[in-house]
PDB file of C-alpha atoms (C1' of nucleotides) in Angstrom:
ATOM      1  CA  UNK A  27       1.327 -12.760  -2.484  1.00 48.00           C
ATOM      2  CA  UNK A  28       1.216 -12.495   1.587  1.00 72.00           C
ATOM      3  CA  UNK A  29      -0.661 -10.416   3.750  1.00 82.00           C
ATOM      4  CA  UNK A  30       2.716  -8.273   3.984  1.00 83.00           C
ATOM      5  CA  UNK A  31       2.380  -6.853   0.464  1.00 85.00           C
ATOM      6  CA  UNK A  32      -1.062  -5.502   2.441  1.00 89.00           C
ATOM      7  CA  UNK A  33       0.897  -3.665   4.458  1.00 87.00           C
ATOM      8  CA  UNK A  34       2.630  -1.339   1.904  1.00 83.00           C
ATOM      9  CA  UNK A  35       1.442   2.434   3.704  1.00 86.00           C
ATOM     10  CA  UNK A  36      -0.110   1.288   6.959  1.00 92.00           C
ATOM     11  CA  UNK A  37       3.266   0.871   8.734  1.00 94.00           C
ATOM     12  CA  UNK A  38       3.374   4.260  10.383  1.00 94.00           C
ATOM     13  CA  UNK A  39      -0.183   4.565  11.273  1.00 95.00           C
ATOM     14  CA  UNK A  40       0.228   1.285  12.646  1.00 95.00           C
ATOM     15  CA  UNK A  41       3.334   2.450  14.828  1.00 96.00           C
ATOM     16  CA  UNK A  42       0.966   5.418  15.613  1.00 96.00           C
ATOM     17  CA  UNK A  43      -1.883   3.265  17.173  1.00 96.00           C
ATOM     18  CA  UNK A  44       0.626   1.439  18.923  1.00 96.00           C
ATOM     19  CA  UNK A  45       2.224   4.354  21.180  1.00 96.00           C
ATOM     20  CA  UNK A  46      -1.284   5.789  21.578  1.00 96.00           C
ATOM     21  CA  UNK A  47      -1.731   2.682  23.244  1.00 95.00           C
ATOM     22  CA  UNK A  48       1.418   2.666  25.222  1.00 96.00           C
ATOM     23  CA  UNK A  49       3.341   5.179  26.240  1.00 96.00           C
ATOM     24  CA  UNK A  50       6.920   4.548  24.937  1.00 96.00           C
ATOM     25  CA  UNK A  51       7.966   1.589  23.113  1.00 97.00           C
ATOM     26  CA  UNK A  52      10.943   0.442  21.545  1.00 97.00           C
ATOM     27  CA  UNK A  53      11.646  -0.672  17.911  1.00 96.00           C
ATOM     28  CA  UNK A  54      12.112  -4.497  18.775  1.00 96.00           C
ATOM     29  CA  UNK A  55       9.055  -4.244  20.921  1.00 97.00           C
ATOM     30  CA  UNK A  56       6.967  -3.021  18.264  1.00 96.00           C
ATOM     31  CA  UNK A  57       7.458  -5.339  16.174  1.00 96.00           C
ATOM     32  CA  UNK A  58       6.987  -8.415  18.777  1.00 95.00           C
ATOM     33  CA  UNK A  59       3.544  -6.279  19.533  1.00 95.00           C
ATOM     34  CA  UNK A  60       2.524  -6.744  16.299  1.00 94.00           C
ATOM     35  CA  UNK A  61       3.354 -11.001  15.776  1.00 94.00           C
ATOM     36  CA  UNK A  62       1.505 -11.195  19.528  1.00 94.00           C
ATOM     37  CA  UNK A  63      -1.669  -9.335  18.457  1.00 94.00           C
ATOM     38  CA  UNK A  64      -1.427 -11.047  14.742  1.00 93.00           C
ATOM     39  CA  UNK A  65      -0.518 -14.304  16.324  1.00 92.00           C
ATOM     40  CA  UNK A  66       1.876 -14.316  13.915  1.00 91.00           C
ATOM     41  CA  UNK A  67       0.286 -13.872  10.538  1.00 92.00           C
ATOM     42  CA  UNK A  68       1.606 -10.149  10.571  1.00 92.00           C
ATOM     43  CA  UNK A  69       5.250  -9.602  10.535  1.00 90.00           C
ATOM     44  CA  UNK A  70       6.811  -5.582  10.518  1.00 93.00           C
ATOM     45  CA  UNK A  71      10.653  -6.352   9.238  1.00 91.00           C
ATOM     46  CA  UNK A  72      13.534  -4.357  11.430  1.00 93.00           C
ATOM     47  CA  UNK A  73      14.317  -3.052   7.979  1.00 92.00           C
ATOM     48  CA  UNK A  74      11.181  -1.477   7.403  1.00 92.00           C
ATOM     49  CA  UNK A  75       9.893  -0.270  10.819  1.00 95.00           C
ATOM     50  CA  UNK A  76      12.788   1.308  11.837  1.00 96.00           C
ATOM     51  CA  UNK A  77      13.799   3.983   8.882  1.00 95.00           C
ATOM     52  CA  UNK A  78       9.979   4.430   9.573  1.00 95.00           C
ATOM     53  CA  UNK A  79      10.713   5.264  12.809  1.00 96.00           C
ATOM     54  CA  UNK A  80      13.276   7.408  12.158  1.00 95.00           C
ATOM     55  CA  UNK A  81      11.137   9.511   9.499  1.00 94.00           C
ATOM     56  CA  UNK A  82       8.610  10.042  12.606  1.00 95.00           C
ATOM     57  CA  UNK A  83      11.092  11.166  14.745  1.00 95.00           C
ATOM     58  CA  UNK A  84      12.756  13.584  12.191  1.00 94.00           C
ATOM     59  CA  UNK A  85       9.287  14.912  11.171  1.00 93.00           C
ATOM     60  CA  UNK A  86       8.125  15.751  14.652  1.00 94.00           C
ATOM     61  CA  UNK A  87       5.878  13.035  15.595  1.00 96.00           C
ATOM     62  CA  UNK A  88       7.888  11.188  17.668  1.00 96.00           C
ATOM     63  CA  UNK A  89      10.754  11.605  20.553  1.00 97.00           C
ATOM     64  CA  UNK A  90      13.438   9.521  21.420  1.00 97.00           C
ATOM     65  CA  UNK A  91      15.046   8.605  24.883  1.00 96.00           C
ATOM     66  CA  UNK A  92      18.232   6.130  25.488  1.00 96.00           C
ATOM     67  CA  UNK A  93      17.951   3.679  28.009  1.00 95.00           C
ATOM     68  CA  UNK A  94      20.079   0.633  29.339  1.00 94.00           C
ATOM     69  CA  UNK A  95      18.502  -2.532  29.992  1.00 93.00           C
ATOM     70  CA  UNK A  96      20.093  -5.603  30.779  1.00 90.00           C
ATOM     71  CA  UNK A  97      23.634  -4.162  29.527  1.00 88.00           C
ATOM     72  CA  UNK A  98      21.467  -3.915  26.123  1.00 90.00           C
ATOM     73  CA  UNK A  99      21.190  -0.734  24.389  1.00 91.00           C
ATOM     74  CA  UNK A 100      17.354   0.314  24.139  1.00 95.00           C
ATOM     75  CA  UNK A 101      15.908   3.448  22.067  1.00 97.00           C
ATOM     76  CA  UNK A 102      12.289   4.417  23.057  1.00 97.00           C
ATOM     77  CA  UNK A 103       9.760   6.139  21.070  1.00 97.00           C
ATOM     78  CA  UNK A 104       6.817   8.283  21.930  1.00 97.00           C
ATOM     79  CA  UNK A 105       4.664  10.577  20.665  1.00 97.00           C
ATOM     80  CA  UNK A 106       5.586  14.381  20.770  1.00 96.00           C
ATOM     81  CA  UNK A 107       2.780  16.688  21.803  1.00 95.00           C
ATOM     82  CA  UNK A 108       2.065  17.474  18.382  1.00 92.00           C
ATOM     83  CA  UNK A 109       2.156  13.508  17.062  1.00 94.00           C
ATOM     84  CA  UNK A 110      -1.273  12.791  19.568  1.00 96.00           C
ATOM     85  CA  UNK A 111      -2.628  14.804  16.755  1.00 93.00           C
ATOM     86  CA  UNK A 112      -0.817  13.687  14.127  1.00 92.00           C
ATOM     87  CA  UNK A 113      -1.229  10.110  15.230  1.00 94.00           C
ATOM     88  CA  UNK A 114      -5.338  10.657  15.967  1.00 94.00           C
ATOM     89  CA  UNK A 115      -5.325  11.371  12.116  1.00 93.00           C
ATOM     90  CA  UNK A 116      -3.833   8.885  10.643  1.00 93.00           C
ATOM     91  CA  UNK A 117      -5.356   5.998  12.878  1.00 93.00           C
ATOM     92  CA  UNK A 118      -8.435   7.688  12.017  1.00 93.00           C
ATOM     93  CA  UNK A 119      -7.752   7.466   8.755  1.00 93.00           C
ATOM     94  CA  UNK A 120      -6.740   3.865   8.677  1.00 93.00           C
ATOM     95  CA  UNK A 121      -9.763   3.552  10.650  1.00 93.00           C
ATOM     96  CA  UNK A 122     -11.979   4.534   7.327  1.00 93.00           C
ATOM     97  CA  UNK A 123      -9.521   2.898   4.717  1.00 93.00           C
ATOM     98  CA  UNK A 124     -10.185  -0.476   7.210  1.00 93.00           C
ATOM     99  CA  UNK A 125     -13.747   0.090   6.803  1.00 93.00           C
ATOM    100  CA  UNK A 126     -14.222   0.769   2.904  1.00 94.00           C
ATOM    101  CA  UNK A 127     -12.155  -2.470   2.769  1.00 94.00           C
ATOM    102  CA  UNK A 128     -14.574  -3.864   4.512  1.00 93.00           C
ATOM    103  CA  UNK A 129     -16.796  -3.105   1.881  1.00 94.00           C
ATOM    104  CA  UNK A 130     -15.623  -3.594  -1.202  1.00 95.00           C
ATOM    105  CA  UNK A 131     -14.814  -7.550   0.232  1.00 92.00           C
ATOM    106  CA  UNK A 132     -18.291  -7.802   1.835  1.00 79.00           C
ATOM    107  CA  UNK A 133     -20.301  -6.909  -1.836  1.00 52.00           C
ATOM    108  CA  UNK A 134     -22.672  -9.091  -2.978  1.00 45.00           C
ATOM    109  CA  UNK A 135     -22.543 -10.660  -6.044  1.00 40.00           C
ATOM    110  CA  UNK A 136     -24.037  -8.228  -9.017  1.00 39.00           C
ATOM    111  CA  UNK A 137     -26.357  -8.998 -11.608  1.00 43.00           C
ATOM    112  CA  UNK A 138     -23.548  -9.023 -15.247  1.00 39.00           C
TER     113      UNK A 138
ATOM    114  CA  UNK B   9      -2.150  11.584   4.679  1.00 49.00           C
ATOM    115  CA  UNK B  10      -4.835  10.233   3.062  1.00 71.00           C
ATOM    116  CA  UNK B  11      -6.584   7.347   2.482  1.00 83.00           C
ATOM    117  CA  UNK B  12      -5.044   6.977  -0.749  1.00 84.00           C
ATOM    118  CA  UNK B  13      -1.768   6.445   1.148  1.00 85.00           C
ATOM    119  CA  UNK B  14      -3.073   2.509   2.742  1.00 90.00           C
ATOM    120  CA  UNK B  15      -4.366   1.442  -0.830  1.00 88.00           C
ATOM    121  CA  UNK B  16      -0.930   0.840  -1.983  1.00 86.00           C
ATOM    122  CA  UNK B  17      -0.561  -3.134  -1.919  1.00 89.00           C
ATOM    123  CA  UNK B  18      -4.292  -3.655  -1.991  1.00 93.00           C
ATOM    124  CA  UNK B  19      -5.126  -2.484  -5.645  1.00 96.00           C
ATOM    125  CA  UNK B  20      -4.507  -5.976  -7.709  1.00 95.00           C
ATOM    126  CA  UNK B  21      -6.429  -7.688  -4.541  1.00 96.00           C
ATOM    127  CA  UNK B  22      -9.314  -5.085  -5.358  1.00 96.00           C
ATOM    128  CA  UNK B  23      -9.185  -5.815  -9.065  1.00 97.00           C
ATOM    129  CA  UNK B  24      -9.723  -9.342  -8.333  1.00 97.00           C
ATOM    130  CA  UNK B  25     -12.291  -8.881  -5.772  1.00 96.00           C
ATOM    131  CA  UNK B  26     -14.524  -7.231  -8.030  1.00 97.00           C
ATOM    132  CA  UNK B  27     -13.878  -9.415 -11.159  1.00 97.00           C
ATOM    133  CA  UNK B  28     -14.990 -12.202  -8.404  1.00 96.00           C
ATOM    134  CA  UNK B  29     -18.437 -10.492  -8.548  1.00 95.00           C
ATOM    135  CA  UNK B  30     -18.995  -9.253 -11.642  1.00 96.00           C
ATOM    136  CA  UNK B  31     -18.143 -11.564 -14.847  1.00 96.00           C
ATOM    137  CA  UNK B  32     -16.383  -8.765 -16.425  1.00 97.00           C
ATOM    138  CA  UNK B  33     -15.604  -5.505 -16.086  1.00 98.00           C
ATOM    139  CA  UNK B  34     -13.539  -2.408 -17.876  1.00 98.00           C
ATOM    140  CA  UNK B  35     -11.019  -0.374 -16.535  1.00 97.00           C
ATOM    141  CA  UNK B  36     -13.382   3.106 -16.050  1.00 97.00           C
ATOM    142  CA  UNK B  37     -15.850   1.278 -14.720  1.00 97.00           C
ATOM    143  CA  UNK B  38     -13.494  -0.288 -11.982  1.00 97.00           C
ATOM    144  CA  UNK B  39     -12.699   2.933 -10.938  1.00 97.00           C
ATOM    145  CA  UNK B  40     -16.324   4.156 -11.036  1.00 96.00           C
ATOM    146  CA  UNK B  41     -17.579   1.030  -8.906  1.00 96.00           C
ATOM    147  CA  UNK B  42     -15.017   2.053  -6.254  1.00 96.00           C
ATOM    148  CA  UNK B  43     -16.172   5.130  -5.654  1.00 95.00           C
ATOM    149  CA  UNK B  44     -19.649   4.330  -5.509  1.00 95.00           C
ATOM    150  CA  UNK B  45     -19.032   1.843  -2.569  1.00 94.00           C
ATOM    151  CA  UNK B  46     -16.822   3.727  -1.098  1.00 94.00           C
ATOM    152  CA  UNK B  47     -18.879   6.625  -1.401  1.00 94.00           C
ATOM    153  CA  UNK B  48     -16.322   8.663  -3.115  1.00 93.00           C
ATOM    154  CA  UNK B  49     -13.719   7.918   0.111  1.00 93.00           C
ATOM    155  CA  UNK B  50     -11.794   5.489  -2.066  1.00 93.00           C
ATOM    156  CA  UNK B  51     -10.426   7.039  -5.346  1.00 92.00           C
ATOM    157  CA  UNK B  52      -8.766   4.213  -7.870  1.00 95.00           C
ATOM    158  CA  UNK B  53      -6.537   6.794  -9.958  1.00 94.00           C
ATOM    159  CA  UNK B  54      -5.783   5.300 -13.593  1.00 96.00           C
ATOM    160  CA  UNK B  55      -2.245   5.592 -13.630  1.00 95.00           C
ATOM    161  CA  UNK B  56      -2.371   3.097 -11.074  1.00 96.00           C
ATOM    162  CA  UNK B  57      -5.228   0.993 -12.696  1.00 97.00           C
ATOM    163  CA  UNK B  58      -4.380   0.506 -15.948  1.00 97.00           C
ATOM    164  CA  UNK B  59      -0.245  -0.722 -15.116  1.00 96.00           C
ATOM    165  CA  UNK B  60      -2.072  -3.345 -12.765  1.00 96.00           C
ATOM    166  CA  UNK B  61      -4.763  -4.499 -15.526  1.00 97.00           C
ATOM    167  CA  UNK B  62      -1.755  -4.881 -17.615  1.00 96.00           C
ATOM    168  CA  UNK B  63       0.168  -6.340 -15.324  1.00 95.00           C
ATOM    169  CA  UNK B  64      -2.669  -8.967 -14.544  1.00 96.00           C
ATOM    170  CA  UNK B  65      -3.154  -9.650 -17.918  1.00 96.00           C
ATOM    171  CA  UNK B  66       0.403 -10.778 -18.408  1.00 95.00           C
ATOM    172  CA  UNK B  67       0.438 -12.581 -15.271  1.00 94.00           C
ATOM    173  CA  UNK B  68      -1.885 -14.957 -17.324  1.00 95.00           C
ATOM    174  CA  UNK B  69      -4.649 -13.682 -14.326  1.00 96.00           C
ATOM    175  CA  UNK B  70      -6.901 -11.544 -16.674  1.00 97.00           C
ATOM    176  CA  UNK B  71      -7.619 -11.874 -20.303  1.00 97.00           C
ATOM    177  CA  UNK B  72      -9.133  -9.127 -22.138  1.00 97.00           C
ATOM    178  CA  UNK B  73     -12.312  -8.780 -25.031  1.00 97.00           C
ATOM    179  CA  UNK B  74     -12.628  -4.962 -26.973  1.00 97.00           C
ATOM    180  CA  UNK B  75     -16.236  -3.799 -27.775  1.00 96.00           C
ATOM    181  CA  UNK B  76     -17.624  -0.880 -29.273  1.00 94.00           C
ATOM    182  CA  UNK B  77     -20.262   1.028 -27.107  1.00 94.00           C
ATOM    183  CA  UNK B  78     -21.892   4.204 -28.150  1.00 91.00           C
ATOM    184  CA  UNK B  79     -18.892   4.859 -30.444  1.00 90.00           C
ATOM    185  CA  UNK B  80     -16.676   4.766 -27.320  1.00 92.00           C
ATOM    186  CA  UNK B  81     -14.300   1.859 -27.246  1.00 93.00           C
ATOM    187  CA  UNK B  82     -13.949  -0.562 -24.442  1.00 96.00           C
ATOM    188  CA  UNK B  83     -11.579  -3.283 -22.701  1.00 97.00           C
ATOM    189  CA  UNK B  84     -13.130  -5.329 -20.601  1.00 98.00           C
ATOM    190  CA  UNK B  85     -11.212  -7.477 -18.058  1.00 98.00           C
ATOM    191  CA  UNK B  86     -12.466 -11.034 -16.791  1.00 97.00           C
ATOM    192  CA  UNK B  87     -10.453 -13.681 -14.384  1.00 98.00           C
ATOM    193  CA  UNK B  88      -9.208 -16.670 -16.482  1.00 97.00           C
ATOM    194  CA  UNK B  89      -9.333 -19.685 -15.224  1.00 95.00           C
ATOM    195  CA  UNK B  90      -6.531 -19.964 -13.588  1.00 92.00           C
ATOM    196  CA  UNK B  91      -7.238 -16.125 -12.870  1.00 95.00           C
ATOM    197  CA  UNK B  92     -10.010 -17.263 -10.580  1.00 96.00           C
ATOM    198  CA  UNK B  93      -7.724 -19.396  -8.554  1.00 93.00           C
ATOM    199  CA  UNK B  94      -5.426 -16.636  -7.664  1.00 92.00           C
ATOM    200  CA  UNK B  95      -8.400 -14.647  -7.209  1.00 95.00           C
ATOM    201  CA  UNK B  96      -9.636 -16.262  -4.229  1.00 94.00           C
ATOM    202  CA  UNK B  97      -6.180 -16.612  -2.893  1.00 93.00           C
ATOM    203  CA  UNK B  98      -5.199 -12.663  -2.889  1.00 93.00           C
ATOM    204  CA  UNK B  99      -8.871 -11.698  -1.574  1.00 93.00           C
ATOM    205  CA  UNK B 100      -8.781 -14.332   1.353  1.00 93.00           C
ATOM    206  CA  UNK B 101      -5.461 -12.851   2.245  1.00 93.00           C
ATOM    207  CA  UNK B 102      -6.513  -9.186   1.854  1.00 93.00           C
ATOM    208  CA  UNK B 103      -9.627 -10.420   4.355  1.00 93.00           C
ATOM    209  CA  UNK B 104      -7.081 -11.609   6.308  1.00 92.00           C
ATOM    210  CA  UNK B 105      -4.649  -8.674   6.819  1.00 93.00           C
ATOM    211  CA  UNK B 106      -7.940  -6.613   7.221  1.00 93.00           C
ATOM    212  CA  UNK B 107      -9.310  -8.482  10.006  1.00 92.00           C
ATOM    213  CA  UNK B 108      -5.218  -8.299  11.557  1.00 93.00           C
ATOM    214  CA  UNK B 109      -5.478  -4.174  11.234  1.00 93.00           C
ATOM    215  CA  UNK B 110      -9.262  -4.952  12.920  1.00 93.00           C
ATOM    216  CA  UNK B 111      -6.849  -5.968  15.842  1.00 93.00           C
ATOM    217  CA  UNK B 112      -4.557  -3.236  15.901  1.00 94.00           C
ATOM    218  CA  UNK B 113      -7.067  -0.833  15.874  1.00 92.00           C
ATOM    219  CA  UNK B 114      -8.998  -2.395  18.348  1.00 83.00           C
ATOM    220  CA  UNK B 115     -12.132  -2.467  15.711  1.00 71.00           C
ATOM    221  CA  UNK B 116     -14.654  -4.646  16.176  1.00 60.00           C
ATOM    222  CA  UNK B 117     -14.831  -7.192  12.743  1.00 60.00           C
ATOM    223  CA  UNK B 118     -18.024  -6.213  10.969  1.00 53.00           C
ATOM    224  CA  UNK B 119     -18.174 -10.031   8.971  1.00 47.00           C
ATOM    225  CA  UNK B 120     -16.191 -13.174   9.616  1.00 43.00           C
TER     226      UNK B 120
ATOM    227  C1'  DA C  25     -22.420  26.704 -31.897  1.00 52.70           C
ATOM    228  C1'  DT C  26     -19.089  25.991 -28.633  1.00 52.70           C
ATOM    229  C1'  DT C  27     -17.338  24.883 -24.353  1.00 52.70           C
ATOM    230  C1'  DT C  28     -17.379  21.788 -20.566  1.00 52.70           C
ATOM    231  C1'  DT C  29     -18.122  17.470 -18.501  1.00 52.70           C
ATOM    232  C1'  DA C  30     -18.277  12.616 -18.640  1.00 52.70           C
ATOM    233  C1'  DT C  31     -16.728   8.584 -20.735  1.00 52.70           C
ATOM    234  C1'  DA C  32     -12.739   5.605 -22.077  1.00 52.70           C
ATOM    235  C1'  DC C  33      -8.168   4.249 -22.930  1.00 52.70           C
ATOM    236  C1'  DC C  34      -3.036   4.771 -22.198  1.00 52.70           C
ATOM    237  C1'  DT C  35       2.214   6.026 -20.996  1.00 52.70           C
ATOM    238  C1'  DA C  36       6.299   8.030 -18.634  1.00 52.70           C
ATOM    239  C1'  DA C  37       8.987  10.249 -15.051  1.00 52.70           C
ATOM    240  C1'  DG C  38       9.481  10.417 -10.592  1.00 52.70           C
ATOM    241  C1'  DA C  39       8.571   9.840  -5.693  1.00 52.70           C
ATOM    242  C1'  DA C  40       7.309   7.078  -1.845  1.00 52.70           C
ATOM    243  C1'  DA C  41       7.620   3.149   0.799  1.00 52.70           C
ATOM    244  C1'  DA C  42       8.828  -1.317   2.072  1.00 52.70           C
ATOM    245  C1'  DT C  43      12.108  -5.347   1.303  1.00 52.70           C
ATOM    246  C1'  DT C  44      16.392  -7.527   1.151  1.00 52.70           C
ATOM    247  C1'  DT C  45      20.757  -7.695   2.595  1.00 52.70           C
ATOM    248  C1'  DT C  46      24.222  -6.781   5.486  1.00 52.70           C
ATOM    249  C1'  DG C  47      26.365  -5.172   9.597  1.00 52.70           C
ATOM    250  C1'  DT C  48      27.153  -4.330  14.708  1.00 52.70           C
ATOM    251  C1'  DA C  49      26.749  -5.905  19.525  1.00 52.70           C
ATOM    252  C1'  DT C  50      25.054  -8.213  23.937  1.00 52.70           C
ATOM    253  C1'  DT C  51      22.677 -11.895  26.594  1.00 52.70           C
ATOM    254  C1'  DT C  52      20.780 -16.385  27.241  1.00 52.70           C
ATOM    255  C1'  DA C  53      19.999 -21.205  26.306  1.00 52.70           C
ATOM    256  C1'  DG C  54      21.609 -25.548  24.751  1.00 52.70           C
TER     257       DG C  54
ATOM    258  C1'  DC D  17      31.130 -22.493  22.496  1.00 52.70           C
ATOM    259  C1'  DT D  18      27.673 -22.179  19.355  1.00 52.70           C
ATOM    260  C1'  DA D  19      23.088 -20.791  18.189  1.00 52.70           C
ATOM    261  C1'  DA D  20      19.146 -18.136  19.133  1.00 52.70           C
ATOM    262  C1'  DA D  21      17.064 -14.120  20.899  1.00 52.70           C
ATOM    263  C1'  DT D  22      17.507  -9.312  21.770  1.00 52.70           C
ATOM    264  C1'  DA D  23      18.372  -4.628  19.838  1.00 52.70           C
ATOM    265  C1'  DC D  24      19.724  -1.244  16.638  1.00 52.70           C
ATOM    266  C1'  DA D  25      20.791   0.558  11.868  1.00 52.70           C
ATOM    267  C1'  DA D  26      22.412   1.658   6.791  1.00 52.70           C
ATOM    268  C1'  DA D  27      22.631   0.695   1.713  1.00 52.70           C
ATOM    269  C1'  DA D  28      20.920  -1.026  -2.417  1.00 52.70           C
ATOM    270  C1'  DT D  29      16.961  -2.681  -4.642  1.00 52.70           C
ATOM    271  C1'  DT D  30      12.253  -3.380  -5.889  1.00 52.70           C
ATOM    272  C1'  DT D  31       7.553  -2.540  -5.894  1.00 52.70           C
ATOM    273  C1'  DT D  32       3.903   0.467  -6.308  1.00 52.70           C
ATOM    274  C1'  DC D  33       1.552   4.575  -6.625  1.00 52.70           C
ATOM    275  C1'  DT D  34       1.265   9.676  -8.025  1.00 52.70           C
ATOM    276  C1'  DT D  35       1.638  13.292 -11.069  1.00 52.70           C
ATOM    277  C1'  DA D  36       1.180  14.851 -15.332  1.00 52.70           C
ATOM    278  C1'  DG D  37       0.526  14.365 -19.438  1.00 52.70           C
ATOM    279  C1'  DG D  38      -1.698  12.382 -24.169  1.00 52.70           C
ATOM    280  C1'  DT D  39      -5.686  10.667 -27.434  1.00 52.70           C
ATOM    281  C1'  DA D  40     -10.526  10.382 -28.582  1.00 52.70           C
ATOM    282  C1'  DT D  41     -15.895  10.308 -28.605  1.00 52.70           C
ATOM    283  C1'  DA D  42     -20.531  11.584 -26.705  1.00 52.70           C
ATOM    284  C1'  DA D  43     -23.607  14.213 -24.013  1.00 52.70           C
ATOM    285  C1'  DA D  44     -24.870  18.259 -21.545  1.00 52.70           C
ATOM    286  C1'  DA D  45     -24.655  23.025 -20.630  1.00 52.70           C
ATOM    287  C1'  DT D  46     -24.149  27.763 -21.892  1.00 52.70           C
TER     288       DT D  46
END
DNA sequence: ATTTTATACCTAAGAAAATTTTGTATTTAG
DNA sequence: CTAAATACAAAATTTTCTTAGGTATAAAAT
């Protein structure tokens, strides 16, 4: 087991805290964000973030726009008006799941 | 979304956790113990407990004793000893990917 | 007395979500 | 001129949970 089985249903809140921290990002940017702030230990797969991405964008959450940089195709995400709310939930949420993690691994050993 | 949605991943590193701390356990009471320190946040539904006791078991992790109490029958779960090994792995990794999310969100870590 | 709630175990069908694998294409470094 | 980094994406597969049932006993409520 690795910290990536972990990650099973956190991806798109994660994406979520991410562009409510900055205000358009791109796929390949994302997940470089994510081995900077993890120093490495936490790795999102192309193959998982971006049909991820593309589920956010065809729910609502997120909006695309094309760009060109350095003759290299780039697709940037950000959040629709209605994903600040969407995204304010579920990195809430995440916020709470984070924190009853916290204590179910922080229990002290019972009397059996 | 709810909560529910970030558990998946987490639930055998749970399991494990809590057989850490307590010498053995049975499958209700897993899911009771939960929701008492979660304060009912955290909801282990049995579908998904009992496939992952089972699952355990015939990973060689968890090995099993019946008992009768109060005419109710019950299995109760305890880490063999290469169980406990494993144990500690998965739960140091779980502590791991929680104090990564810490650093997504921008959370302060409550523990070390 | 009888119904409901709590306790206690379990399985199966299906959905949800990420992984693996594979593919395309450009730029930069060796 | 080859490999690595950048940048996107689809298809098939696997893992994992949810939903929805099933069985059974004891205690509490009506």
């Amino acid at each position: 087991m690795q910290q990536q089985t972990y990650l099973k249903g956190c991806l798109s809140a994660i994406v979520l805290q991410l562009l409510q921290e900055n205000k358009r990002m791109y796929g390949y940017e994302i997940t470089q964000r994510v081995r900077e702030i993890t120093a490495g230990e936490l790795l999102l797969t192309e193959g998982a973030l971006y049909p991820t991405l593309h589920k956010l964008e065809a729910e609502g959450v997120l909006s695309t726009e094309n760009a060109l940089v350095d003759g290299r195709n780039r697709k940037y995400y950000k959040l629709t008006e209605n994903g600040h709310q969407q995204a304010q939930t579920a990195v809430s949420e995440l916020s709470d799941f984070v924190s009853n993690l916290q204590k179910i691994l922080n229990l002290k050993p019972s009397l059996g």
